PDB file of C-alpha atoms in Angstrom:
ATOM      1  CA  UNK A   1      78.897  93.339  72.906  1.00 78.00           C
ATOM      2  CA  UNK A   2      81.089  95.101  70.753  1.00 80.00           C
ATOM      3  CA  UNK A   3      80.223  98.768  71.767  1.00 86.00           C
ATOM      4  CA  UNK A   4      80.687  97.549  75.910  1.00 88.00           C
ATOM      5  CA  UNK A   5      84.003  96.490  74.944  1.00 88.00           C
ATOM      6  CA  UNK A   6      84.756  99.573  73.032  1.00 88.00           C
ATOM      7  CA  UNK A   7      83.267 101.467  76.367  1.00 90.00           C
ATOM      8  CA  UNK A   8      85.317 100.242  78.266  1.00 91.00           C
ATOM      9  CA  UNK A   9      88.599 100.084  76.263  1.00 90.00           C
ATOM     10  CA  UNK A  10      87.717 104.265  76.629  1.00 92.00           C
ATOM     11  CA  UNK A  11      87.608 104.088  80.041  1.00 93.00           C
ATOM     12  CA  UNK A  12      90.569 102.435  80.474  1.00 92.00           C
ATOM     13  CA  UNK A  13      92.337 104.791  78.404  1.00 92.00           C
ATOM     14  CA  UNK A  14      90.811 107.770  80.783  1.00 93.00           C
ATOM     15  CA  UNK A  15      92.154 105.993  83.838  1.00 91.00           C
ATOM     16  CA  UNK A  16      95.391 105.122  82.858  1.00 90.00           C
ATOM     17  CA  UNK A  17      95.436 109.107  81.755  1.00 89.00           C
ATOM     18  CA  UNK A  18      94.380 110.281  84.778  1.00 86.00           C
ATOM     19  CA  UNK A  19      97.406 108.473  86.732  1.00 84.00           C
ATOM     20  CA  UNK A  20      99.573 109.573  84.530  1.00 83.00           C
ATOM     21  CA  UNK A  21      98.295 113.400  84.996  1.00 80.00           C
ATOM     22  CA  UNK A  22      98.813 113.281  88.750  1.00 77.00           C
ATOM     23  CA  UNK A  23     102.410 111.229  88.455  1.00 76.00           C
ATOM     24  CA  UNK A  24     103.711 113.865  86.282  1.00 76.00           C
ATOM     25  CA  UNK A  25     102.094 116.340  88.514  1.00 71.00           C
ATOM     26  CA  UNK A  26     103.539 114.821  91.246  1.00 71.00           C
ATOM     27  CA  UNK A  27     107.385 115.892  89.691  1.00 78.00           C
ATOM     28  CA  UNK A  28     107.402 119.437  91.242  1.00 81.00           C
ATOM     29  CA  UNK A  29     106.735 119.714  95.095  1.00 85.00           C
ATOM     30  CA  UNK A  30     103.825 123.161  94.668  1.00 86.00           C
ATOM     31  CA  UNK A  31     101.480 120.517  92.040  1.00 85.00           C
ATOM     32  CA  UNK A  32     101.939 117.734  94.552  1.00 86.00           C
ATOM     33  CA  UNK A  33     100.413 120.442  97.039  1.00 88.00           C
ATOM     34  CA  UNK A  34      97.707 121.368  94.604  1.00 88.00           C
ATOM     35  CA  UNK A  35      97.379 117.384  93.963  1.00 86.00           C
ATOM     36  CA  UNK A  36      96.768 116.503  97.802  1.00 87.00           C
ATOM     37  CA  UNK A  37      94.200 119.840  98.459  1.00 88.00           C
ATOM     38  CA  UNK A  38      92.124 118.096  95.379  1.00 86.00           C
ATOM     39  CA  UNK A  39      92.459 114.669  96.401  1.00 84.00           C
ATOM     40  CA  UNK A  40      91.120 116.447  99.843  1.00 85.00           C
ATOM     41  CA  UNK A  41      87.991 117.402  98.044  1.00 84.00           C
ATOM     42  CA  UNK A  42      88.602 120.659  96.823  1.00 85.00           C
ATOM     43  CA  UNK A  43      89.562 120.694  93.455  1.00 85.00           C
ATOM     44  CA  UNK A  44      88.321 124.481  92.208  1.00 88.00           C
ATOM     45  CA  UNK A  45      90.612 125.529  95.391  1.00 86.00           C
ATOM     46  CA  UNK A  46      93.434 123.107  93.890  1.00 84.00           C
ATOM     47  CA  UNK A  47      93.237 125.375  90.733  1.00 85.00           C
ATOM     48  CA  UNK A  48      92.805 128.674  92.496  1.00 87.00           C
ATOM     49  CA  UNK A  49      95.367 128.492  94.861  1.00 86.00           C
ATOM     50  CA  UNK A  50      98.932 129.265  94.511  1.00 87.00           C
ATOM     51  CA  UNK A  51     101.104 127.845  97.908  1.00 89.00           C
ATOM     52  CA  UNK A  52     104.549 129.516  98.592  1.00 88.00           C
ATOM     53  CA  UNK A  53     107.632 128.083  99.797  1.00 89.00           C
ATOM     54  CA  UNK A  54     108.412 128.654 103.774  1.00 84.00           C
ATOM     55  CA  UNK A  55     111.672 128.627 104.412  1.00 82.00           C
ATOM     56  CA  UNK A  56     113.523 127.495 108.122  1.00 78.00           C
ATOM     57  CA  UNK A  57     111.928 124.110 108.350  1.00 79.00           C
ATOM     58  CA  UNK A  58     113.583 120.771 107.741  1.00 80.00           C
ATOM     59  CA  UNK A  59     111.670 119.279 104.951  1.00 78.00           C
ATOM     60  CA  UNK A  60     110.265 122.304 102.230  1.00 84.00           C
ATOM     61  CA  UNK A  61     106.837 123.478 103.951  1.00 87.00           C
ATOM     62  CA  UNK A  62     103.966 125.202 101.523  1.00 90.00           C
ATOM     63  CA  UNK A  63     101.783 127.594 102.869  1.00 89.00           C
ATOM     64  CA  UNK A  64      98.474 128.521 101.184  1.00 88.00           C
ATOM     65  CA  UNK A  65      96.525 132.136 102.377  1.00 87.00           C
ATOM     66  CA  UNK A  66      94.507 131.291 105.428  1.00 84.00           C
ATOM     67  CA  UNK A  67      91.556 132.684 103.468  1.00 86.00           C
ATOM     68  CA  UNK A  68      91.554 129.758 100.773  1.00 83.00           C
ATOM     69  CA  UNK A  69      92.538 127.038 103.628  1.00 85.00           C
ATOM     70  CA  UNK A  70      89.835 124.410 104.330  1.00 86.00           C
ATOM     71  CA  UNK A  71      88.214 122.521 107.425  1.00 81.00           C
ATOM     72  CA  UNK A  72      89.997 119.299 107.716  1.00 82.00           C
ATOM     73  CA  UNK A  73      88.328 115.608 107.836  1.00 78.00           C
ATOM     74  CA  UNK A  74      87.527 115.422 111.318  1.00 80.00           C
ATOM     75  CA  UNK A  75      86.502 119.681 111.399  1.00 77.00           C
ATOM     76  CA  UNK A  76      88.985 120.449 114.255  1.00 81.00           C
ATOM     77  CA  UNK A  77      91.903 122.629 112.340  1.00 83.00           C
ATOM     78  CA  UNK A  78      91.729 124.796 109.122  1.00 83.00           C
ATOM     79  CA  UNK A  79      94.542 123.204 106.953  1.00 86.00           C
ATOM     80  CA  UNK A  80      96.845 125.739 104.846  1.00 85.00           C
ATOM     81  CA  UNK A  81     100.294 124.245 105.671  1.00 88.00           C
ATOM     82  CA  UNK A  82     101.923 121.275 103.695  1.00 89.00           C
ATOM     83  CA  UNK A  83     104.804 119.356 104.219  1.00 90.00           C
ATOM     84  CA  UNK A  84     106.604 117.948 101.191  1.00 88.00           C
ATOM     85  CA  UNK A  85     108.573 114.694 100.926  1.00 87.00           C
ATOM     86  CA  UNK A  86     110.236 112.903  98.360  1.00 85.00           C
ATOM     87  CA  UNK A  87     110.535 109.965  97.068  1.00 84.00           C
ATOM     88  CA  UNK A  88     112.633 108.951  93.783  1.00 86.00           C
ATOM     89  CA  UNK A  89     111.560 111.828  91.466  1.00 84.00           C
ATOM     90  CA  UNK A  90     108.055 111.923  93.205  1.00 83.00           C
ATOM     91  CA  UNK A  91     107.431 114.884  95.657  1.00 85.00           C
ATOM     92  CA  UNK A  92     103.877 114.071  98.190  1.00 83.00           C
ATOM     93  CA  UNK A  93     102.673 116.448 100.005  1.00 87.00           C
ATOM     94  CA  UNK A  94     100.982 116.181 103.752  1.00 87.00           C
ATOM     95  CA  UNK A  95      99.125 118.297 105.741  1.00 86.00           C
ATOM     96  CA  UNK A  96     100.709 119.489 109.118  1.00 84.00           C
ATOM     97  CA  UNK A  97      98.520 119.571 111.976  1.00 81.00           C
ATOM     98  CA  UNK A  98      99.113 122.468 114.116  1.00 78.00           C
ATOM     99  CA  UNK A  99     100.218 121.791 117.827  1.00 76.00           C
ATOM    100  CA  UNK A 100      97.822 123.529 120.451  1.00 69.00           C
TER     101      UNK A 100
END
């Protein structure tokens, strides 16, 4: 009983780190690009990649090189363009779909 509680006082701790990780992430508008690509499922392209500011739109847009973009859910566009929104001190990040 006393090493279950003990397991999962640990895990608790690793959750309530990982939220933490991705809020502070979350501060600067490129890591809440690299936060959405991983919560995408592709977190060794999260790491890899390095997006760069477009300017000329309304809201900041990210960019990441077409060759490290990804298919998206539904496999009908390759995603490498983000929009980024704030909110508070948060930045999220969402993926534009491009107009045919």
């Amino acid at each position: 009983m006393i090493y279950l509680k003990r397991i999962l006082k640990y895990i608790g701790i690793f959750i309530v780190g990982v939220v933490v990780l991705i809020a502070l992430m979350s501060l600067s508008p490129k890591e809440s690009v690299r936060v959405r690509i991983a919560f995408a499922g592709h977190p060794a392209l999260a790491v890899k990649c390095n997006p760069k500011l477009e300017k000329g739109y309304r809201d900041p847009h990210y960019l990441i090189p077409y060759k490290q973009a990804y298919l998206s859910d539904d496999g009908s566009y390759m995603v490498n363009e983000f929009a980024v929104k704030r909110v508070l001190v948060f930045h999220y990040a969402k993926q534009v779909v491009p107009i045919l």
